[in-house]
PDB file of C-alpha atoms in Angstrom:
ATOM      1  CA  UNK J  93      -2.005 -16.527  31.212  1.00  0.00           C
ATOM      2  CA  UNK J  94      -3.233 -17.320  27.417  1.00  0.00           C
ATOM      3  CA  UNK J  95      -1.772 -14.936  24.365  1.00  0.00           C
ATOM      4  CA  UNK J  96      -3.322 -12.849  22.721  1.00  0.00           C
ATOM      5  CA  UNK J  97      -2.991 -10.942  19.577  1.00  0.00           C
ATOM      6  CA  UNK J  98      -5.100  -7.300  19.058  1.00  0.00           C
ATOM      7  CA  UNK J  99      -5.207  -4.100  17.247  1.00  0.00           C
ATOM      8  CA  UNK J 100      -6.905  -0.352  17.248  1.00  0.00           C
ATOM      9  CA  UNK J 101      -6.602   2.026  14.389  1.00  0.00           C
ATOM     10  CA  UNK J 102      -6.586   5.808  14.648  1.00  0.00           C
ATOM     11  CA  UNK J 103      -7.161   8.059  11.854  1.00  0.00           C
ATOM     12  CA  UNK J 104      -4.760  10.950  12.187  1.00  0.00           C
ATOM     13  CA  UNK J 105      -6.473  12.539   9.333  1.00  0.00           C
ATOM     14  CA  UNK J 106      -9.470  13.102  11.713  1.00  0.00           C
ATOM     15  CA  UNK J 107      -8.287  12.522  14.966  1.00  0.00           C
ATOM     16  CA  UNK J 108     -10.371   9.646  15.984  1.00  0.00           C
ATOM     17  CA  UNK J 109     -10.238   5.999  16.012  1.00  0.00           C
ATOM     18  CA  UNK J 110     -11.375   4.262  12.807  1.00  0.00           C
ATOM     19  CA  UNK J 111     -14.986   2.907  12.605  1.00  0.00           C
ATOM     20  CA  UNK J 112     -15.373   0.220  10.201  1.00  0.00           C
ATOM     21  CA  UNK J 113     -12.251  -0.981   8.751  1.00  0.00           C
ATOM     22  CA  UNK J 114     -11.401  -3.874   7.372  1.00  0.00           C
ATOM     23  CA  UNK J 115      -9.172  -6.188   8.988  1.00  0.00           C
ATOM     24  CA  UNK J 116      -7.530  -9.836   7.787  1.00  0.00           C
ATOM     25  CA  UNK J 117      -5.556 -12.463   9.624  1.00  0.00           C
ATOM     26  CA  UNK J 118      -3.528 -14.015   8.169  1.00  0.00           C
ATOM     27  CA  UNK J 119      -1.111 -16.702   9.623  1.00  0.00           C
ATOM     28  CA  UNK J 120       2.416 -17.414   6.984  1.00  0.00           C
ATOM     29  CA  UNK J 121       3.334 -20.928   7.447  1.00  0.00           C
ATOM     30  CA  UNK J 122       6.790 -19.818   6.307  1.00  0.00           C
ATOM     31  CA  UNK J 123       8.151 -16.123   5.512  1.00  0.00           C
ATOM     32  CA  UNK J 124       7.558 -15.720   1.528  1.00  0.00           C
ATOM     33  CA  UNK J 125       5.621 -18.885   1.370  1.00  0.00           C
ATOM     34  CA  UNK J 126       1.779 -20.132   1.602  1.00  0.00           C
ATOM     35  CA  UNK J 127      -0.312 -17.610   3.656  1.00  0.00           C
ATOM     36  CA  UNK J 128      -3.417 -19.303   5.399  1.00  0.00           C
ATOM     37  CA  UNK J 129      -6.269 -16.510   5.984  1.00  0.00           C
ATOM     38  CA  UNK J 130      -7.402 -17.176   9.274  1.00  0.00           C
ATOM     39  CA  UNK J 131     -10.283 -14.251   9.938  1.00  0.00           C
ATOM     40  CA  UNK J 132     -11.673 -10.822   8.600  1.00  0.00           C
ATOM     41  CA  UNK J 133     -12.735  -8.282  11.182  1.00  0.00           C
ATOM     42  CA  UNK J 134     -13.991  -4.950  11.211  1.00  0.00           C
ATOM     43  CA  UNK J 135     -13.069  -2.453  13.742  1.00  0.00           C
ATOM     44  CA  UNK J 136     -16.108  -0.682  16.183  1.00  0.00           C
ATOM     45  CA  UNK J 137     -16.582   2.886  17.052  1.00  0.00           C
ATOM     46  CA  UNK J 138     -13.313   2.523  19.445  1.00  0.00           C
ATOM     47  CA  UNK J 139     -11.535   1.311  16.567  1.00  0.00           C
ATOM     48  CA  UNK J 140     -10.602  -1.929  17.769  1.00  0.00           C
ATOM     49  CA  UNK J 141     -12.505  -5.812  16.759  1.00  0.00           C
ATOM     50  CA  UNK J 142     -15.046  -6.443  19.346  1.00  0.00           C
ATOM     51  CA  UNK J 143     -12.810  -9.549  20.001  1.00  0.00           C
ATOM     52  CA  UNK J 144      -8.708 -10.195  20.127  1.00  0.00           C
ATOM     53  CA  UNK J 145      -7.358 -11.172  16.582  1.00  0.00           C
ATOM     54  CA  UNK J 146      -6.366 -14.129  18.170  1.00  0.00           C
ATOM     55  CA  UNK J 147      -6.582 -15.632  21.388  1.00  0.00           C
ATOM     56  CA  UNK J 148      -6.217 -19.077  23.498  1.00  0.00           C
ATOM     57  CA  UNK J 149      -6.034 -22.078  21.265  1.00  0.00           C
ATOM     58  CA  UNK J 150      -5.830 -19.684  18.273  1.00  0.00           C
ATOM     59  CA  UNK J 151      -2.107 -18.199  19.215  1.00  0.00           C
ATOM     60  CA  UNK J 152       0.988 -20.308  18.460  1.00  0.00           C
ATOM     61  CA  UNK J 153       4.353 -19.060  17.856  1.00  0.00           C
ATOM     62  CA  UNK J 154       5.182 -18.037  13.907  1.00  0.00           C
ATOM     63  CA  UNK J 155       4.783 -15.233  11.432  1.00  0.00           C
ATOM     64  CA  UNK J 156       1.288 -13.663  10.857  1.00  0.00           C
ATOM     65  CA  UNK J 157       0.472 -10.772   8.564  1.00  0.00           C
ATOM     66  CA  UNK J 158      -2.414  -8.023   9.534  1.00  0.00           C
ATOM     67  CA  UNK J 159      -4.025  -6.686   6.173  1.00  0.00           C
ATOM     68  CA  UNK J 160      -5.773  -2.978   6.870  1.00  0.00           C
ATOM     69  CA  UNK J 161      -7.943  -1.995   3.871  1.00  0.00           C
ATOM     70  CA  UNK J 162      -7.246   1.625   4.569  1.00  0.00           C
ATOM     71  CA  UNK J 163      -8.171   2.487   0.848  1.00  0.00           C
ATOM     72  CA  UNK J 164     -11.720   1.433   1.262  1.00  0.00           C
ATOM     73  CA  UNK J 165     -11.832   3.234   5.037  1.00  0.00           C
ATOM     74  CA  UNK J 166     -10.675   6.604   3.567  1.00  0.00           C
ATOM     75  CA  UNK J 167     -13.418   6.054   0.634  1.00  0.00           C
ATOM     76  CA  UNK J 168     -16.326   6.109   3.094  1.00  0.00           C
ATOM     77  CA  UNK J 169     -14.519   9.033   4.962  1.00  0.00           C
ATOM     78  CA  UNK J 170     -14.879  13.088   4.315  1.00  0.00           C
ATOM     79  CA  UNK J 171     -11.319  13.458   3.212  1.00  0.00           C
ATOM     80  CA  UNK J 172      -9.996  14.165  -0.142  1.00  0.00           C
ATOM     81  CA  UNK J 173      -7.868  11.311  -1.582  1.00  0.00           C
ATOM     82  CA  UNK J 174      -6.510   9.764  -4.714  1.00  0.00           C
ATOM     83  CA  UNK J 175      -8.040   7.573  -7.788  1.00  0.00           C
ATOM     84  CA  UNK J 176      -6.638   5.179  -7.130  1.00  0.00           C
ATOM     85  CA  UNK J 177      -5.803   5.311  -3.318  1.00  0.00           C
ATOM     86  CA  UNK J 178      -1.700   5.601  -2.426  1.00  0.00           C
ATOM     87  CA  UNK J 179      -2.288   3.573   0.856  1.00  0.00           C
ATOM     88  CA  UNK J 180      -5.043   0.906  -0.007  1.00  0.00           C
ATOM     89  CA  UNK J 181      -3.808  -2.509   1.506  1.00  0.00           C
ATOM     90  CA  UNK J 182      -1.455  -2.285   4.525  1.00  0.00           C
ATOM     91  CA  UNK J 183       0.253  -4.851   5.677  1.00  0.00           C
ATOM     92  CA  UNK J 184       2.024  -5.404   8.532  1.00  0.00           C
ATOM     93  CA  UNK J 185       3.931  -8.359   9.409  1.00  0.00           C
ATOM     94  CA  UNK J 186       5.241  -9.569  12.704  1.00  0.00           C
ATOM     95  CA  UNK J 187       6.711 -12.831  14.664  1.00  0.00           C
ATOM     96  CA  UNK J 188       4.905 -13.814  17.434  1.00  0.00           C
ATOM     97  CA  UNK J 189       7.777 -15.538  19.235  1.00  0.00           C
ATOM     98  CA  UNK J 190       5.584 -17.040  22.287  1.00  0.00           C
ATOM     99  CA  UNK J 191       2.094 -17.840  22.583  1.00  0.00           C
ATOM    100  CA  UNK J 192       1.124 -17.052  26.055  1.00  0.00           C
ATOM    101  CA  UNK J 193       1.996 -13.052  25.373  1.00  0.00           C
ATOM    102  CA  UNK J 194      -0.443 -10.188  24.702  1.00  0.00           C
ATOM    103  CA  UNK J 195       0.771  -8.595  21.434  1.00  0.00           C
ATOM    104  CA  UNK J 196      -0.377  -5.299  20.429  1.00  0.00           C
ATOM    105  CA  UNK J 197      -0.473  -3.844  17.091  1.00  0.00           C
ATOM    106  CA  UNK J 198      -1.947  -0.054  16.778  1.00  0.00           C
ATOM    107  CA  UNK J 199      -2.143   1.209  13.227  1.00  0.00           C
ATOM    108  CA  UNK J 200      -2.257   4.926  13.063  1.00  0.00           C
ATOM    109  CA  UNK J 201      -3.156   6.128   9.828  1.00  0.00           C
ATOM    110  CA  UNK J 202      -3.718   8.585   6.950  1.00  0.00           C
ATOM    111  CA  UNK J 203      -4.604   8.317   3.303  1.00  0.00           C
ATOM    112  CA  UNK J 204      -1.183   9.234   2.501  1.00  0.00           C
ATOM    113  CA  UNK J 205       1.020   7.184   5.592  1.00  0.00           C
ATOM    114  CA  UNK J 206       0.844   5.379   8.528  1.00  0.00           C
ATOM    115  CA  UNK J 207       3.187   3.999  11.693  1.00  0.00           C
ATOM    116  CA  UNK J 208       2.898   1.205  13.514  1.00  0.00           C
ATOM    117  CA  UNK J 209       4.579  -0.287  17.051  1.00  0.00           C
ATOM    118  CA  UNK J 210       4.595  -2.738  19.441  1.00  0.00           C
ATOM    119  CA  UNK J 211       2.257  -1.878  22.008  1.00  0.00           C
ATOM    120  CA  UNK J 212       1.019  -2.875  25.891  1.00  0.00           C
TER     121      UNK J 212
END
């Protein structure tokens, strides 16, 4: 079985999953060192990518960081927030100790916090 990394975002503010956001993948080649940016997605109407973050060949073992623009989400969305936004870029950052595991990282989210977990 390959590995796999992927995502979905819900908007608690609306109770749905979040069309349209902003995604980056970014792989660390060392905690606190040189980041290498290796795609920008946008979520569908499910609020996951149409495709895994990262899959096959693309998974190896190591440190990646997912950046959310959240800020520019919530901007497009009928909710009230702040100039500028408290929550713009979220990152979350996780070790992907073995390559030939599905990973799953669900972002729920509101202009003003969010929670994240490893998921199935």
């Amino acid at each position: 079985m390959s590995g796999m990394l992927t995502t979905h975002v819900l908007d608690l503010t609306h109770g749905l999953p979040a069309d349209q956001m902003q995604i980056q993948v970014w792989y660390l080649d060392n905690p606190g060192g040189e980041r290498t940016l290796l795609k920008t997605v946008r979520t569908g109407p499910n609020g996951r990518p149409d495709t895994p973050l990262l899959a096959d060949d693309e998974m190896k073992a190591g440190t990646y960081e997912l950046l959310f623009s959240v800020g520019e989400y919530f901007s497009t969305q009928a909710v009230t927030t702040s100039l500028p936004p408290f929550l713009d870029l979220v990152p979350i950052r996780c070790g992907l100790a073995d390559s030939s595991v599905h990973y799953h990282v669900p972002l729920l989210v509101s202009p003003w916090a969010y929670s994240t977990y490893r998921g199935s």
